[in-house]
Amino acid sequence: MTDRPLTLMAVHAHPDDEATGTGGVLARYAAEGIRTVLVTCTDGGCGDGPGGVKPGDPGHDPAAVASMRRQELQASCDVLKVSDLEMLDYADSGMTGWPSNDAPGSFWRTPVEEGAGRLAELMRHYRPDVVVTYDENGFYGHPDHIQAHRITMAALKMTELTPKVYWTTMPRSGMQRFGEIIREFHPDMPEPDPAEAAAMANIGLPDEEITTWVDTTAFSGQKFDSLAAHASQGENIFFLKMGKERFGELMGMETFVRVQDATGTAVPENDLFAGLR
């Protein structure tokens, strides 16, 4: 036994990503006395600026947006009681096909070995028992999410550590319910074209392929407030429009796929730390 606290490390791409997929587990495990470490890889500079000004439009200042989003990220971490925030501060690469993908210093252009080396140092420092990040497609294909996955998996190979490793996901049943709620709030929204609908249908996993279902309903209020802390991006955060009660109904369960484990704990499981305590 050791006096070192059990530690969760979540590796995310942008400020606000920590809230959507892992806000519940960050809040829950912090409340249980587990050290929670958030690594945010980019500065979020491709987010909306004041007044909703979009990247590339006149008046959008990526440096000013990054500064604003750093403050919002800290506020979100305060809500979730995150123990330690680490920012790699790579430039936000923006959405697929944006010129910012290939801008000097962008996360997408950063060699995987470089980003992984920096993350490996953080892993050696914190010695996480559980590591959470995205799957190889970044859940929905965002370049920075894919890169976060790549550097996380490469960093793990650079260390002697053997944490439980999870990728965030959503059950297909939950994605269907999410689509129904979007249409409820936007009844005039046109039906997606077939290609878009097919892409949406492939997001997430069949329920039976999900290994880990963590009930974070009791912490859904904190999760909602952590999203609300990212006020500058409110136009892009649909979940804030549904209010706390509906949000808790939809987002109270966080789901993962376990991809590395040395405990031998059977799946499905309901705790990222199953077998560790």
PDB file of C-alpha atoms in Angstrom, residues 16-186:
ATOM      1  CA  ASP A  16     -15.058  22.977 -22.365  1.00  0.00           C
ATOM      2  CA  ASP A  17     -14.379  19.400 -23.561  1.00  0.00           C
ATOM      3  CA  GLU A  18     -13.733  18.386 -19.968  1.00  0.00           C
ATOM      4  CA  ALA A  19     -17.327  19.170 -19.047  1.00  0.00           C
ATOM      5  CA  THR A  20     -19.244  17.400 -21.797  1.00  0.00           C
ATOM      6  CA  GLY A  21     -17.862  13.878 -21.627  1.00  0.00           C
ATOM      7  CA  THR A  22     -16.196  13.706 -18.232  1.00  0.00           C
ATOM      8  CA  GLY A  23     -17.663  16.474 -16.077  1.00  0.00           C
ATOM      9  CA  GLY A  24     -19.633  13.919 -14.108  1.00  0.00           C
ATOM     10  CA  VAL A  25     -16.735  11.589 -13.339  1.00  0.00           C
ATOM     11  CA  LEU A  26     -14.424  14.488 -12.524  1.00  0.00           C
ATOM     12  CA  ALA A  27     -16.956  15.826 -10.003  1.00  0.00           C
ATOM     13  CA  ARG A  28     -17.888  12.405  -8.620  1.00  0.00           C
ATOM     14  CA  TYR A  29     -14.364  11.179  -8.053  1.00  0.00           C
ATOM     15  CA  ALA A  30     -13.234  14.493  -6.591  1.00  0.00           C
ATOM     16  CA  ALA A  31     -16.089  14.155  -4.073  1.00  0.00           C
ATOM     17  CA  GLU A  32     -14.838  10.650  -3.260  1.00  0.00           C
ATOM     18  CA  GLY A  33     -11.380  11.974  -2.413  1.00  0.00           C
ATOM     19  CA  ILE A  34      -9.649  10.930  -5.615  1.00  0.00           C
ATOM     20  CA  ARG A  35      -7.115  13.316  -7.138  1.00  0.00           C
ATOM     21  CA  THR A  36      -8.412  14.556 -10.496  1.00  0.00           C
ATOM     22  CA  VAL A  37      -5.966  15.839 -13.089  1.00  0.00           C
ATOM     23  CA  LEU A  38      -7.170  17.573 -16.247  1.00  0.00           C
ATOM     24  CA  VAL A  39      -4.784  17.981 -19.178  1.00  0.00           C
ATOM     25  CA  THR A  40      -6.082  20.387 -21.828  1.00  0.00           C
ATOM     26  CA  CYS A  41      -4.025  20.213 -24.999  1.00  0.00           C
ATOM     27  CA  THR A  42      -4.978  23.409 -26.877  1.00  0.00           C
ATOM     28  CA  ASP A  43      -5.639  27.036 -26.035  1.00  0.00           C
ATOM     29  CA  GLY A  44      -9.132  27.106 -27.582  1.00  0.00           C
ATOM     30  CA  GLY A  45      -8.203  30.073 -29.769  1.00  0.00           C
ATOM     31  CA  CYS A  46     -10.498  28.904 -32.592  1.00  0.00           C
ATOM     32  CA  GLY A  47     -13.559  29.364 -30.405  1.00  0.00           C
ATOM     33  CA  ASP A  48     -16.021  32.239 -30.637  1.00  0.00           C
ATOM     34  CA  GLY A  49     -14.848  35.688 -29.653  1.00  0.00           C
ATOM     35  CA  PRO A  50     -16.822  38.345 -27.740  1.00  0.00           C
ATOM     36  CA  GLY A  51     -20.257  38.859 -29.227  1.00  0.00           C
ATOM     37  CA  GLY A  52     -20.066  35.508 -30.993  1.00  0.00           C
ATOM     38  CA  VAL A  53     -17.551  36.626 -33.627  1.00  0.00           C
ATOM     39  CA  LYS A  54     -16.360  33.561 -35.523  1.00  0.00           C
ATOM     40  CA  PRO A  55     -12.805  32.515 -36.368  1.00  0.00           C
ATOM     41  CA  GLY A  56     -11.659  34.185 -39.575  1.00  0.00           C
ATOM     42  CA  ASP A  57     -14.185  37.013 -39.281  1.00  0.00           C
ATOM     43  CA  PRO A  58     -13.099  40.605 -38.714  1.00  0.00           C
ATOM     44  CA  GLY A  59     -12.487  41.256 -35.029  1.00  0.00           C
ATOM     45  CA  HIS A  60     -11.675  37.671 -34.082  1.00  0.00           C
ATOM     46  CA  ASP A  61      -8.455  37.680 -32.059  1.00  0.00           C
ATOM     47  CA  PRO A  62      -7.275  34.123 -31.318  1.00  0.00           C
ATOM     48  CA  ALA A  63      -4.898  35.257 -28.576  1.00  0.00           C
ATOM     49  CA  ALA A  64      -7.645  37.190 -26.786  1.00  0.00           C
ATOM     50  CA  VAL A  65     -10.058  34.264 -27.189  1.00  0.00           C
ATOM     51  CA  ALA A  66      -7.443  31.892 -25.749  1.00  0.00           C
ATOM     52  CA  SER A  67      -6.927  34.160 -22.742  1.00  0.00           C
ATOM     53  CA  MET A  68     -10.670  34.373 -22.114  1.00  0.00           C
ATOM     54  CA  ARG A  69     -11.092  30.623 -22.447  1.00  0.00           C
ATOM     55  CA  ARG A  70      -8.258  29.921 -20.025  1.00  0.00           C
ATOM     56  CA  GLN A  71     -10.176  31.875 -17.370  1.00  0.00           C
ATOM     57  CA  GLU A  72     -13.373  29.997 -18.210  1.00  0.00           C
ATOM     58  CA  LEU A  73     -11.526  26.687 -17.988  1.00  0.00           C
ATOM     59  CA  GLN A  74     -10.256  27.534 -14.535  1.00  0.00           C
ATOM     60  CA  ALA A  75     -13.797  28.461 -13.482  1.00  0.00           C
ATOM     61  CA  SER A  76     -15.046  25.108 -14.811  1.00  0.00           C
ATOM     62  CA  CYS A  77     -12.325  23.282 -12.891  1.00  0.00           C
ATOM     63  CA  ASP A  78     -13.327  25.130  -9.731  1.00  0.00           C
ATOM     64  CA  VAL A  79     -16.928  23.950 -10.188  1.00  0.00           C
ATOM     65  CA  LEU A  80     -15.830  20.342 -10.747  1.00  0.00           C
ATOM     66  CA  LYS A  81     -13.279  20.503  -7.895  1.00  0.00           C
ATOM     67  CA  VAL A  82     -10.489  19.407 -10.256  1.00  0.00           C
ATOM     68  CA  SER A  83      -7.328  18.959  -8.219  1.00  0.00           C
ATOM     69  CA  ASP A  84      -4.784  19.869 -10.902  1.00  0.00           C
ATOM     70  CA  LEU A  85      -5.108  21.626 -14.266  1.00  0.00           C
ATOM     71  CA  GLU A  86      -2.302  21.257 -16.802  1.00  0.00           C
ATOM     72  CA  MET A  87      -2.390  23.103 -20.133  1.00  0.00           C
ATOM     73  CA  LEU A  88      -0.139  22.090 -23.008  1.00  0.00           C
ATOM     74  CA  ASP A  89      -1.138  25.340 -24.773  1.00  0.00           C
ATOM     75  CA  TYR A  90      -0.859  24.184 -28.359  1.00  0.00           C
ATOM     76  CA  ALA A  91      -2.698  26.391 -30.837  1.00  0.00           C
ATOM     77  CA  ASP A  92      -6.276  25.277 -31.477  1.00  0.00           C
ATOM     78  CA  SER A  93      -6.415  23.604 -34.904  1.00  0.00           C
ATOM     79  CA  GLY A  94     -10.079  24.362 -35.576  1.00  0.00           C
ATOM     80  CA  MET A  95     -12.534  22.101 -37.379  1.00  0.00           C
ATOM     81  CA  THR A  96     -11.612  19.684 -40.157  1.00  0.00           C
ATOM     82  CA  GLY A  97     -10.505  21.527 -43.300  1.00  0.00           C
ATOM     83  CA  TRP A  98      -9.937  24.913 -41.678  1.00  0.00           C
ATOM     84  CA  PRO A  99      -6.698  26.703 -42.634  1.00  0.00           C
ATOM     85  CA  SER A 100      -5.806  26.666 -38.937  1.00  0.00           C
ATOM     86  CA  ASN A 101      -5.285  22.884 -39.206  1.00  0.00           C
ATOM     87  CA  ASP A 102      -1.932  23.541 -40.837  1.00  0.00           C
ATOM     88  CA  ALA A 103      -0.968  26.782 -39.130  1.00  0.00           C
ATOM     89  CA  PRO A 104       2.476  26.828 -37.502  1.00  0.00           C
ATOM     90  CA  GLY A 105       2.191  25.708 -33.894  1.00  0.00           C
ATOM     91  CA  SER A 106      -1.210  24.104 -34.316  1.00  0.00           C
ATOM     92  CA  PHE A 107      -1.817  20.961 -32.302  1.00  0.00           C
ATOM     93  CA  TRP A 108      -2.709  19.018 -35.462  1.00  0.00           C
ATOM     94  CA  ARG A 109       0.694  19.824 -36.993  1.00  0.00           C
ATOM     95  CA  THR A 110       2.634  19.001 -33.831  1.00  0.00           C
ATOM     96  CA  PRO A 111       4.641  15.768 -34.123  1.00  0.00           C
ATOM     97  CA  VAL A 112       2.977  13.095 -32.005  1.00  0.00           C
ATOM     98  CA  GLU A 113       6.299  12.272 -30.348  1.00  0.00           C
ATOM     99  CA  GLU A 114       6.671  15.852 -29.128  1.00  0.00           C
ATOM    100  CA  GLY A 115       3.215  16.102 -27.605  1.00  0.00           C
ATOM    101  CA  ALA A 116       3.488  12.583 -26.209  1.00  0.00           C
ATOM    102  CA  GLY A 117       6.814  13.375 -24.578  1.00  0.00           C
ATOM    103  CA  ARG A 118       5.334  16.324 -22.727  1.00  0.00           C
ATOM    104  CA  LEU A 119       2.309  14.315 -21.656  1.00  0.00           C
ATOM    105  CA  ALA A 120       4.497  11.401 -20.557  1.00  0.00           C
ATOM    106  CA  GLU A 121       6.310  13.748 -18.172  1.00  0.00           C
ATOM    107  CA  LEU A 122       2.975  14.698 -16.617  1.00  0.00           C
ATOM    108  CA  MET A 123       2.045  11.031 -16.330  1.00  0.00           C
ATOM    109  CA  ARG A 124       5.311  10.255 -14.557  1.00  0.00           C
ATOM    110  CA  HIS A 125       4.679  13.157 -12.191  1.00  0.00           C
ATOM    111  CA  TYR A 126       1.053  12.350 -11.323  1.00  0.00           C
ATOM    112  CA  ARG A 127       1.223   8.539 -11.802  1.00  0.00           C
ATOM    113  CA  PRO A 128      -2.469   8.191 -12.722  1.00  0.00           C
ATOM    114  CA  ASP A 129      -4.335   5.005 -11.870  1.00  0.00           C
ATOM    115  CA  VAL A 130      -6.929   5.782 -14.537  1.00  0.00           C
ATOM    116  CA  VAL A 131      -6.449   7.672 -17.811  1.00  0.00           C
ATOM    117  CA  VAL A 132      -9.389   8.856 -19.935  1.00  0.00           C
ATOM    118  CA  THR A 133      -9.231  10.295 -23.453  1.00  0.00           C
ATOM    119  CA  TYR A 134     -10.942   9.944 -26.855  1.00  0.00           C
ATOM    120  CA  ASP A 135     -11.021   7.015 -29.265  1.00  0.00           C
ATOM    121  CA  GLU A 136      -8.946   6.970 -32.458  1.00  0.00           C
ATOM    122  CA  ASN A 137     -11.578   9.034 -34.308  1.00  0.00           C
ATOM    123  CA  GLY A 138     -11.732  11.652 -31.567  1.00  0.00           C
ATOM    124  CA  PHE A 139     -15.358  10.551 -30.998  1.00  0.00           C
ATOM    125  CA  TYR A 140     -16.604  12.572 -33.991  1.00  0.00           C
ATOM    126  CA  GLY A 141     -13.552  13.284 -36.137  1.00  0.00           C
ATOM    127  CA  HIS A 142     -12.285  16.593 -34.762  1.00  0.00           C
ATOM    128  CA  PRO A 143      -8.560  16.938 -35.604  1.00  0.00           C
ATOM    129  CA  ASP A 144      -7.532  18.032 -32.105  1.00  0.00           C
ATOM    130  CA  HIS A 145      -9.493  15.205 -30.490  1.00  0.00           C
ATOM    131  CA  ILE A 146      -7.765  12.701 -32.767  1.00  0.00           C
ATOM    132  CA  GLN A 147      -4.399  14.225 -31.890  1.00  0.00           C
ATOM    133  CA  ALA A 148      -5.206  14.087 -28.167  1.00  0.00           C
ATOM    134  CA  HIS A 149      -5.916  10.372 -28.575  1.00  0.00           C
ATOM    135  CA  ARG A 150      -2.659   9.854 -30.432  1.00  0.00           C
ATOM    136  CA  ILE A 151      -0.428  11.615 -27.936  1.00  0.00           C
ATOM    137  CA  THR A 152      -2.145   9.929 -24.986  1.00  0.00           C
ATOM    138  CA  MET A 153      -1.645   6.425 -26.328  1.00  0.00           C
ATOM    139  CA  ALA A 154       1.935   7.233 -27.363  1.00  0.00           C
ATOM    140  CA  ALA A 155       2.698   8.780 -23.964  1.00  0.00           C
ATOM    141  CA  LEU A 156       1.495   5.653 -22.188  1.00  0.00           C
ATOM    142  CA  LYS A 157       3.992   3.594 -24.205  1.00  0.00           C
ATOM    143  CA  MET A 158       6.786   5.962 -23.134  1.00  0.00           C
ATOM    144  CA  THR A 159       6.173   5.337 -19.437  1.00  0.00           C
ATOM    145  CA  GLU A 160       6.422   2.316 -17.187  1.00  0.00           C
ATOM    146  CA  LEU A 161       2.907   2.970 -15.908  1.00  0.00           C
ATOM    147  CA  THR A 162       0.016   0.540 -16.337  1.00  0.00           C
ATOM    148  CA  PRO A 163      -3.143   2.502 -15.530  1.00  0.00           C
ATOM    149  CA  LYS A 164      -6.613   1.493 -16.530  1.00  0.00           C
ATOM    150  CA  VAL A 165      -7.237   3.329 -19.806  1.00  0.00           C
ATOM    151  CA  TYR A 166     -10.630   4.389 -21.116  1.00  0.00           C
ATOM    152  CA  TRP A 167     -11.977   6.066 -24.221  1.00  0.00           C
ATOM    153  CA  THR A 168     -15.082   8.222 -23.941  1.00  0.00           C
ATOM    154  CA  THR A 169     -18.105   7.156 -25.955  1.00  0.00           C
ATOM    155  CA  MET A 170     -21.890   7.330 -26.110  1.00  0.00           C
ATOM    156  CA  PRO A 171     -24.380   4.473 -26.402  1.00  0.00           C
ATOM    157  CA  ARG A 172     -26.294   4.474 -29.663  1.00  0.00           C
ATOM    158  CA  SER A 173     -29.512   4.474 -27.627  1.00  0.00           C
ATOM    159  CA  GLY A 174     -28.360   7.701 -25.978  1.00  0.00           C
ATOM    160  CA  MET A 175     -27.461   9.256 -29.327  1.00  0.00           C
ATOM    161  CA  GLN A 176     -30.974   8.475 -30.564  1.00  0.00           C
ATOM    162  CA  ARG A 177     -32.471  10.132 -27.483  1.00  0.00           C
ATOM    163  CA  PHE A 178     -30.175  13.121 -27.989  1.00  0.00           C
ATOM    164  CA  GLY A 179     -31.468  13.506 -31.554  1.00  0.00           C
ATOM    165  CA  GLU A 180     -35.054  13.422 -30.306  1.00  0.00           C
ATOM    166  CA  ILE A 181     -34.346  16.167 -27.764  1.00  0.00           C
ATOM    167  CA  ILE A 182     -32.634  18.365 -30.360  1.00  0.00           C
ATOM    168  CA  ARG A 183     -35.741  18.109 -32.549  1.00  0.00           C
ATOM    169  CA  GLU A 184     -37.885  18.915 -29.520  1.00  0.00           C
ATOM    170  CA  PHE A 185     -36.010  22.172 -28.992  1.00  0.00           C
ATOM    171  CA  HIS A 186     -35.691  22.906 -32.726  1.00  0.00           C
TER     172      HIS A 186
END
